[in-house]
Short mmCIF file of N, CA and C and ligand atoms in Angstrom, two decimals:
data_model
loop_
_atom_site.label_atom_id
_atom_site.label_comp_id
_atom_site.label_asym_id
_atom_site.label_seq_id
_atom_site.Cartn_x
_atom_site.Cartn_y
_atom_site.Cartn_z
N MET J 8 0.86 -1.19 0.00
CA MET J 8 0.00 0.00 0.00
C MET J 8 0.89 1.23 0.00
N PRO J 9 0.75 2.08 -0.98
CA PRO J 9 1.62 3.27 -1.06
C PRO J 9 1.38 4.22 0.10
N GLU J 10 2.43 4.86 0.54
CA GLU J 10 2.29 5.88 1.57
C GLU J 10 1.62 7.11 0.97
N PRO J 11 0.84 7.83 1.78
CA PRO J 11 0.24 9.07 1.27
C PRO J 11 1.32 10.03 0.77
N GLY J 12 1.09 10.67 -0.32
CA GLY J 12 2.03 11.64 -0.84
C GLY J 12 3.20 11.02 -1.57
N ARG J 13 3.21 9.70 -1.70
CA ARG J 13 4.31 9.05 -2.40
C ARG J 13 3.75 8.27 -3.58
N PRO J 14 3.35 8.98 -4.61
CA PRO J 14 2.64 8.33 -5.70
C PRO J 14 3.51 7.31 -6.43
N THR J 15 2.83 6.31 -6.97
CA THR J 15 3.53 5.25 -7.68
C THR J 15 3.48 5.45 -9.19
N ASP J 16 2.83 6.49 -9.62
CA ASP J 16 2.65 6.66 -11.06
C ASP J 16 3.43 7.85 -11.59
N ARG J 17 4.59 8.07 -11.02
CA ARG J 17 5.40 9.22 -11.45
C ARG J 17 5.93 9.00 -12.85
N THR J 18 6.13 10.13 -13.53
CA THR J 18 6.70 10.10 -14.87
C THR J 18 7.80 11.14 -14.95
N GLY J 19 8.66 10.98 -15.96
CA GLY J 19 9.73 11.94 -16.14
C GLY J 19 10.31 11.83 -17.53
N ALA J 20 11.28 12.70 -17.80
CA ALA J 20 11.85 12.75 -19.14
C ALA J 20 13.18 13.50 -19.12
N CYS J 21 13.97 13.27 -20.13
CA CYS J 21 15.16 14.08 -20.36
C CYS J 21 14.75 15.43 -20.95
N LEU J 22 15.71 16.32 -21.12
CA LEU J 22 15.40 17.66 -21.60
C LEU J 22 14.75 17.66 -22.98
N CYS J 23 15.23 16.83 -23.89
CA CYS J 23 14.68 16.86 -25.25
C CYS J 23 13.45 15.99 -25.40
N GLY J 24 13.15 15.16 -24.41
CA GLY J 24 11.95 14.34 -24.46
C GLY J 24 12.11 13.02 -25.19
N ALA J 25 13.31 12.72 -25.68
CA ALA J 25 13.51 11.47 -26.41
C ALA J 25 13.42 10.26 -25.50
N VAL J 26 13.84 10.45 -24.22
CA VAL J 26 13.80 9.36 -23.24
C VAL J 26 12.79 9.75 -22.17
N THR J 27 11.78 8.92 -21.99
CA THR J 27 10.80 9.15 -20.94
C THR J 27 10.72 7.89 -20.08
N TYR J 28 10.12 8.04 -18.91
CA TYR J 28 9.96 6.86 -18.05
C TYR J 28 8.70 7.02 -17.21
N HIS J 29 8.29 5.87 -16.72
CA HIS J 29 7.12 5.75 -15.85
C HIS J 29 7.53 4.84 -14.71
N LEU J 30 7.20 5.23 -13.48
CA LEU J 30 7.58 4.45 -12.31
C LEU J 30 6.39 3.67 -11.78
N THR J 31 6.63 2.43 -11.44
CA THR J 31 5.53 1.58 -10.97
C THR J 31 5.61 1.33 -9.47
N GLU J 32 6.60 1.92 -8.79
CA GLU J 32 6.70 1.83 -7.33
C GLU J 32 7.07 3.22 -6.81
N PRO J 33 6.86 3.47 -5.51
CA PRO J 33 7.25 4.77 -4.95
C PRO J 33 8.76 4.92 -4.90
N LEU J 34 9.21 6.15 -4.96
CA LEU J 34 10.62 6.47 -4.78
C LEU J 34 10.96 6.56 -3.29
N ALA J 35 12.20 6.21 -2.95
CA ALA J 35 12.70 6.43 -1.59
C ALA J 35 12.98 7.93 -1.40
N ASP J 36 13.43 8.28 -0.21
CA ASP J 36 13.77 9.68 0.04
C ASP J 36 14.93 10.13 -0.87
N VAL J 37 14.95 11.41 -1.14
CA VAL J 37 15.98 12.00 -2.00
C VAL J 37 17.30 12.08 -1.22
N LEU J 38 18.39 11.76 -1.90
CA LEU J 38 19.73 11.95 -1.34
C LEU J 38 20.48 12.90 -2.24
N HIS J 39 21.17 13.84 -1.64
CA HIS J 39 22.07 14.71 -2.37
C HIS J 39 23.47 14.12 -2.29
N CYS J 40 24.24 14.17 -3.37
CA CYS J 40 25.62 13.69 -3.34
C CYS J 40 26.53 14.73 -3.97
N HIS J 41 27.56 15.09 -3.22
CA HIS J 41 28.51 16.11 -3.66
C HIS J 41 29.87 15.51 -4.00
N CYS J 42 29.94 14.20 -4.26
CA CYS J 42 31.23 13.61 -4.64
C CYS J 42 31.67 14.18 -5.99
N GLU J 43 32.94 14.02 -6.29
CA GLU J 43 33.47 14.62 -7.51
C GLU J 43 32.77 14.09 -8.76
N ASN J 44 32.48 12.80 -8.80
CA ASN J 44 31.85 12.23 -9.99
C ASN J 44 30.46 12.83 -10.20
N CYS J 45 29.70 12.94 -9.12
CA CYS J 45 28.35 13.50 -9.25
C CYS J 45 28.43 14.98 -9.61
N ARG J 46 29.40 15.67 -9.04
CA ARG J 46 29.57 17.08 -9.36
C ARG J 46 29.85 17.28 -10.84
N ARG J 47 30.75 16.49 -11.38
CA ARG J 47 31.12 16.68 -12.78
C ARG J 47 30.02 16.22 -13.74
N THR J 48 29.34 15.14 -13.38
CA THR J 48 28.35 14.63 -14.34
C THR J 48 27.11 15.52 -14.41
N THR J 49 26.81 16.22 -13.31
CA THR J 49 25.62 17.06 -13.31
C THR J 49 25.95 18.54 -13.50
N GLY J 50 27.21 18.90 -13.28
CA GLY J 50 27.57 20.31 -13.26
C GLY J 50 27.39 20.95 -11.90
N ASN J 51 26.91 20.19 -10.90
CA ASN J 51 26.82 20.71 -9.55
C ASN J 51 26.75 19.57 -8.55
N PHE J 52 25.59 19.00 -8.31
CA PHE J 52 25.49 17.84 -7.43
C PHE J 52 24.30 17.00 -7.81
N VAL J 53 24.34 15.75 -7.38
CA VAL J 53 23.23 14.84 -7.68
C VAL J 53 22.15 14.99 -6.62
N ALA J 54 20.90 15.03 -7.07
CA ALA J 54 19.74 14.89 -6.20
C ALA J 54 18.97 13.70 -6.77
N ALA J 55 19.04 12.57 -6.09
CA ALA J 55 18.50 11.33 -6.65
C ALA J 55 17.74 10.56 -5.58
N ALA J 56 16.82 9.73 -6.03
CA ALA J 56 16.03 8.88 -5.14
C ALA J 56 16.05 7.47 -5.69
N ARG J 57 16.19 6.51 -4.80
CA ARG J 57 16.35 5.12 -5.21
C ARG J 57 15.00 4.45 -5.45
N ILE J 58 15.04 3.50 -6.37
CA ILE J 58 13.86 2.70 -6.70
C ILE J 58 14.36 1.38 -7.28
N ASP J 59 13.59 0.31 -7.13
CA ASP J 59 13.95 -0.95 -7.77
C ASP J 59 14.11 -0.71 -9.27
N SER J 60 15.19 -1.23 -9.82
CA SER J 60 15.43 -1.01 -11.25
C SER J 60 14.27 -1.53 -12.10
N ALA J 61 13.66 -2.61 -11.65
CA ALA J 61 12.56 -3.20 -12.42
C ALA J 61 11.29 -2.34 -12.39
N ALA J 62 11.26 -1.34 -11.51
CA ALA J 62 10.07 -0.49 -11.39
C ALA J 62 10.16 0.75 -12.26
N ILE J 63 11.20 0.83 -13.10
CA ILE J 63 11.33 1.95 -14.04
C ILE J 63 11.05 1.42 -15.44
N GLU J 64 9.99 1.92 -16.04
CA GLU J 64 9.65 1.52 -17.41
C GLU J 64 10.10 2.65 -18.33
N VAL J 65 11.22 2.43 -19.02
CA VAL J 65 11.80 3.45 -19.89
C VAL J 65 11.20 3.33 -21.28
N THR J 66 10.86 4.47 -21.86
CA THR J 66 10.46 4.53 -23.27
C THR J 66 11.52 5.32 -24.02
N ASP J 67 12.16 4.66 -24.95
CA ASP J 67 13.33 5.24 -25.63
C ASP J 67 13.37 4.69 -27.06
N PRO J 68 12.40 5.10 -27.87
CA PRO J 68 12.22 4.44 -29.17
C PRO J 68 13.42 4.56 -30.11
N ASP J 69 14.22 5.61 -29.94
CA ASP J 69 15.37 5.79 -30.84
C ASP J 69 16.69 5.42 -30.19
N GLY J 70 16.64 4.83 -28.99
CA GLY J 70 17.86 4.31 -28.37
C GLY J 70 18.83 5.38 -27.92
N HIS J 71 18.33 6.47 -27.35
CA HIS J 71 19.22 7.55 -26.91
C HIS J 71 19.77 7.37 -25.50
N LEU J 72 19.16 6.49 -24.70
CA LEU J 72 19.68 6.29 -23.35
C LEU J 72 21.03 5.58 -23.43
N THR J 73 22.05 6.21 -22.87
CA THR J 73 23.44 5.73 -22.96
C THR J 73 24.01 5.68 -21.55
N TRP J 74 24.89 4.73 -21.31
CA TRP J 74 25.47 4.58 -19.96
C TRP J 74 26.95 4.91 -20.00
N TYR J 75 27.37 5.82 -19.12
CA TYR J 75 28.78 6.10 -18.92
C TYR J 75 29.24 5.27 -17.72
N ARG J 76 30.18 4.38 -17.94
CA ARG J 76 30.53 3.39 -16.93
C ARG J 76 31.84 3.71 -16.25
N LEU J 77 31.78 3.68 -14.92
CA LEU J 77 32.96 3.77 -14.07
C LEU J 77 33.09 2.42 -13.36
N PRO J 78 34.22 2.14 -12.72
CA PRO J 78 34.37 0.83 -12.08
C PRO J 78 33.30 0.56 -11.01
N TYR J 79 32.80 1.57 -10.36
CA TYR J 79 31.92 1.39 -9.20
C TYR J 79 30.50 1.88 -9.46
N ALA J 80 30.25 2.49 -10.60
CA ALA J 80 28.92 3.01 -10.87
C ALA J 80 28.79 3.30 -12.37
N ARG J 81 27.54 3.43 -12.81
CA ARG J 81 27.30 3.88 -14.19
C ARG J 81 26.22 4.94 -14.17
N TYR J 82 26.38 5.91 -15.03
CA TYR J 82 25.44 7.03 -15.12
C TYR J 82 24.70 6.92 -16.46
N GLY J 83 23.37 6.98 -16.39
CA GLY J 83 22.56 6.88 -17.60
C GLY J 83 22.11 8.26 -18.06
N PHE J 84 22.36 8.56 -19.31
CA PHE J 84 22.04 9.89 -19.82
C PHE J 84 21.50 9.80 -21.23
N CYS J 85 20.83 10.85 -21.67
CA CYS J 85 20.36 10.93 -23.06
C CYS J 85 21.49 11.47 -23.91
N GLU J 86 21.92 10.68 -24.88
CA GLU J 86 23.06 11.12 -25.69
C GLU J 86 22.63 12.19 -26.70
N ARG J 87 21.36 12.48 -26.79
CA ARG J 87 20.89 13.54 -27.69
C ARG J 87 20.96 14.90 -27.02
N CYS J 88 20.48 15.00 -25.77
CA CYS J 88 20.43 16.31 -25.09
C CYS J 88 21.36 16.40 -23.89
N GLY J 89 21.91 15.27 -23.43
CA GLY J 89 22.88 15.30 -22.34
C GLY J 89 22.31 15.18 -20.95
N SER J 90 21.00 15.12 -20.81
CA SER J 90 20.41 15.00 -19.47
C SER J 90 20.84 13.70 -18.80
N THR J 91 21.30 13.81 -17.56
CA THR J 91 21.56 12.61 -16.76
C THR J 91 20.27 12.21 -16.07
N LEU J 92 19.90 10.96 -16.21
CA LEU J 92 18.62 10.48 -15.70
C LEU J 92 18.77 9.52 -14.53
N PHE J 93 19.81 8.68 -14.55
CA PHE J 93 19.93 7.61 -13.57
C PHE J 93 21.40 7.41 -13.19
N TRP J 94 21.61 6.84 -12.00
CA TRP J 94 22.89 6.22 -11.76
C TRP J 94 22.65 4.91 -11.00
N VAL J 95 23.57 3.95 -11.22
CA VAL J 95 23.45 2.62 -10.64
C VAL J 95 24.80 2.23 -10.09
N GLY J 96 24.85 1.85 -8.80
CA GLY J 96 26.09 1.37 -8.20
C GLY J 96 26.44 -0.01 -8.72
N ALA J 97 27.74 -0.26 -8.92
CA ALA J 97 28.17 -1.52 -9.52
C ALA J 97 27.76 -2.72 -8.68
N ASP J 98 27.71 -2.56 -7.36
CA ASP J 98 27.36 -3.67 -6.48
C ASP J 98 25.89 -3.66 -6.11
N HIS J 99 25.11 -2.78 -6.75
CA HIS J 99 23.69 -2.63 -6.41
C HIS J 99 22.86 -2.55 -7.69
N GLU J 100 23.07 -3.53 -8.58
CA GLU J 100 22.43 -3.45 -9.89
C GLU J 100 20.90 -3.49 -9.80
N GLY J 101 20.37 -4.03 -8.72
CA GLY J 101 18.92 -4.14 -8.60
C GLY J 101 18.23 -2.84 -8.26
N ALA J 102 19.02 -1.84 -7.88
CA ALA J 102 18.44 -0.55 -7.48
C ALA J 102 19.01 0.55 -8.37
N THR J 103 18.14 1.42 -8.80
CA THR J 103 18.56 2.57 -9.61
C THR J 103 18.28 3.84 -8.83
N SER J 104 19.22 4.77 -8.85
CA SER J 104 18.99 6.09 -8.29
C SER J 104 18.58 7.01 -9.43
N LEU J 105 17.40 7.57 -9.29
CA LEU J 105 16.79 8.37 -10.36
C LEU J 105 17.01 9.85 -10.05
N MET J 106 17.53 10.58 -11.00
CA MET J 106 17.77 12.01 -10.81
C MET J 106 16.42 12.72 -10.72
N VAL J 107 16.11 13.25 -9.55
CA VAL J 107 14.74 13.74 -9.33
C VAL J 107 14.44 15.00 -10.13
N GLY J 108 15.48 15.67 -10.64
CA GLY J 108 15.24 16.81 -11.52
C GLY J 108 14.59 16.42 -12.83
N SER J 109 14.64 15.14 -13.18
CA SER J 109 14.04 14.67 -14.43
C SER J 109 12.56 14.33 -14.26
N LEU J 110 12.05 14.35 -13.03
CA LEU J 110 10.64 14.03 -12.80
C LEU J 110 9.74 15.14 -13.35
N ASP J 111 8.57 14.76 -13.82
CA ASP J 111 7.58 15.76 -14.20
C ASP J 111 7.04 16.49 -12.97
N SER J 112 6.98 15.78 -11.84
CA SER J 112 6.60 16.40 -10.58
C SER J 112 7.33 15.69 -9.45
N ALA J 113 7.93 16.46 -8.56
CA ALA J 113 8.59 15.90 -7.38
C ALA J 113 7.74 16.10 -6.13
N ASP J 114 6.47 16.36 -6.31
CA ASP J 114 5.58 16.58 -5.16
C ASP J 114 5.64 15.39 -4.21
N GLY J 115 5.74 15.66 -2.93
CA GLY J 115 5.71 14.61 -1.93
C GLY J 115 7.05 14.00 -1.61
N LEU J 116 8.09 14.30 -2.38
CA LEU J 116 9.41 13.75 -2.08
C LEU J 116 10.05 14.53 -0.94
N ARG J 117 10.85 13.82 -0.14
CA ARG J 117 11.53 14.43 1.00
C ARG J 117 13.03 14.21 0.85
N LEU J 118 13.81 15.15 1.36
CA LEU J 118 15.26 14.99 1.41
C LEU J 118 15.61 14.11 2.60
N GLY J 119 16.41 13.05 2.35
CA GLY J 119 16.76 12.12 3.41
C GLY J 119 18.16 12.29 3.96
N GLY J 120 19.06 12.91 3.20
CA GLY J 120 20.43 13.07 3.67
C GLY J 120 21.33 13.62 2.59
N VAL J 121 22.56 13.91 3.00
CA VAL J 121 23.56 14.49 2.09
C VAL J 121 24.82 13.63 2.16
N TRP J 122 25.23 13.12 1.01
CA TRP J 122 26.47 12.34 0.90
C TRP J 122 27.62 13.27 0.52
N PHE J 123 28.81 12.93 0.99
CA PHE J 123 30.02 13.70 0.67
C PHE J 123 29.79 15.20 0.92
N SER J 124 29.16 15.48 2.06
CA SER J 124 28.82 16.88 2.33
C SER J 124 30.06 17.75 2.46
N ALA J 125 31.16 17.17 2.93
CA ALA J 125 32.39 17.96 3.09
C ALA J 125 32.96 18.38 1.74
N ASP J 126 32.54 17.72 0.66
CA ASP J 126 33.06 18.05 -0.66
C ASP J 126 32.18 19.04 -1.42
N ALA J 127 31.09 19.49 -0.80
CA ALA J 127 30.22 20.46 -1.47
C ALA J 127 30.99 21.74 -1.75
N GLN J 128 30.71 22.34 -2.89
CA GLN J 128 31.38 23.59 -3.22
C GLN J 128 30.92 24.69 -2.27
N GLY J 129 31.81 25.67 -2.07
CA GLY J 129 31.60 26.68 -1.05
C GLY J 129 30.36 27.53 -1.23
N HIS J 130 29.87 27.65 -2.46
CA HIS J 130 28.68 28.47 -2.70
C HIS J 130 27.40 27.77 -2.31
N HIS J 131 27.49 26.43 -2.05
CA HIS J 131 26.28 25.66 -1.78
C HIS J 131 25.93 25.70 -0.30
N VAL J 132 24.73 26.07 0.02
CA VAL J 132 24.26 26.08 1.41
C VAL J 132 23.70 24.70 1.71
N LEU J 133 24.36 23.96 2.59
CA LEU J 133 23.92 22.60 2.92
C LEU J 133 22.68 22.66 3.82
N PRO J 134 21.73 21.77 3.60
CA PRO J 134 20.56 21.73 4.48
C PRO J 134 20.96 21.28 5.87
N GLY J 135 20.39 21.89 6.88
CA GLY J 135 20.80 21.61 8.26
C GLY J 135 19.96 20.58 8.97
N ASP J 136 18.86 20.16 8.38
CA ASP J 136 17.91 19.34 9.12
C ASP J 136 17.89 17.88 8.68
N VAL J 137 18.93 17.44 7.98
CA VAL J 137 19.03 16.03 7.56
C VAL J 137 20.44 15.54 7.87
N PRO J 138 20.66 14.22 7.94
CA PRO J 138 22.01 13.70 8.21
C PRO J 138 22.99 14.05 7.08
N HIS J 139 24.22 14.34 7.48
CA HIS J 139 25.31 14.54 6.53
C HIS J 139 26.28 13.38 6.67
N PHE J 140 26.86 12.93 5.57
CA PHE J 140 27.80 11.82 5.59
C PHE J 140 29.09 12.24 4.87
N ASP J 141 30.24 11.80 5.41
CA ASP J 141 31.50 12.08 4.74
C ASP J 141 31.59 11.32 3.42
N GLY J 142 31.02 10.15 3.38
CA GLY J 142 31.01 9.35 2.15
C GLY J 142 29.59 9.16 1.69
N ASN J 143 29.28 7.93 1.26
CA ASN J 143 27.94 7.70 0.75
C ASN J 143 27.06 6.96 1.75
N GLY J 144 27.07 7.40 2.99
CA GLY J 144 26.12 6.95 3.99
C GLY J 144 26.12 5.46 4.18
N ASP J 145 24.95 4.88 4.20
CA ASP J 145 24.82 3.45 4.47
C ASP J 145 24.62 2.66 3.19
N TYR J 146 24.94 3.25 2.06
CA TYR J 146 24.69 2.61 0.78
C TYR J 146 25.53 1.35 0.63
ZN1 LIG E 23 17.16 13.92 -24.38
ZN1 LIG E 24 28.22 11.08 -5.80
#
């Protein structure tokens, strides 16, 4: 039974609209990550929420979803417009972290914590009311 305010029918898309998705389960709380990889891939920091990989139904008729692979993670992006949509940890293939900026609506999502908070750039005001982690928390 879904929690109130945590809809299971969320949708989202990349900037150009070539890659869209529909979620069949609720998202977990949002995590911010300020590690160097997330900073460079997004241009600032990742704001992502985890979901079972099988609960993301991607529509990508022209095959634009592309994965940039690192030894410990892969980032999924639209090779047409450059939007980063997902990241997946190498040891956690069953779970996908979805970039919440790609959602059509983020209503009801909550921030759960900040990873690599010590690495945040100086202009960024860190939220004070959630846990901060030197690394990637309990992932
Ligand atoms: Zn696109
Ligand atoms: Zn990161």
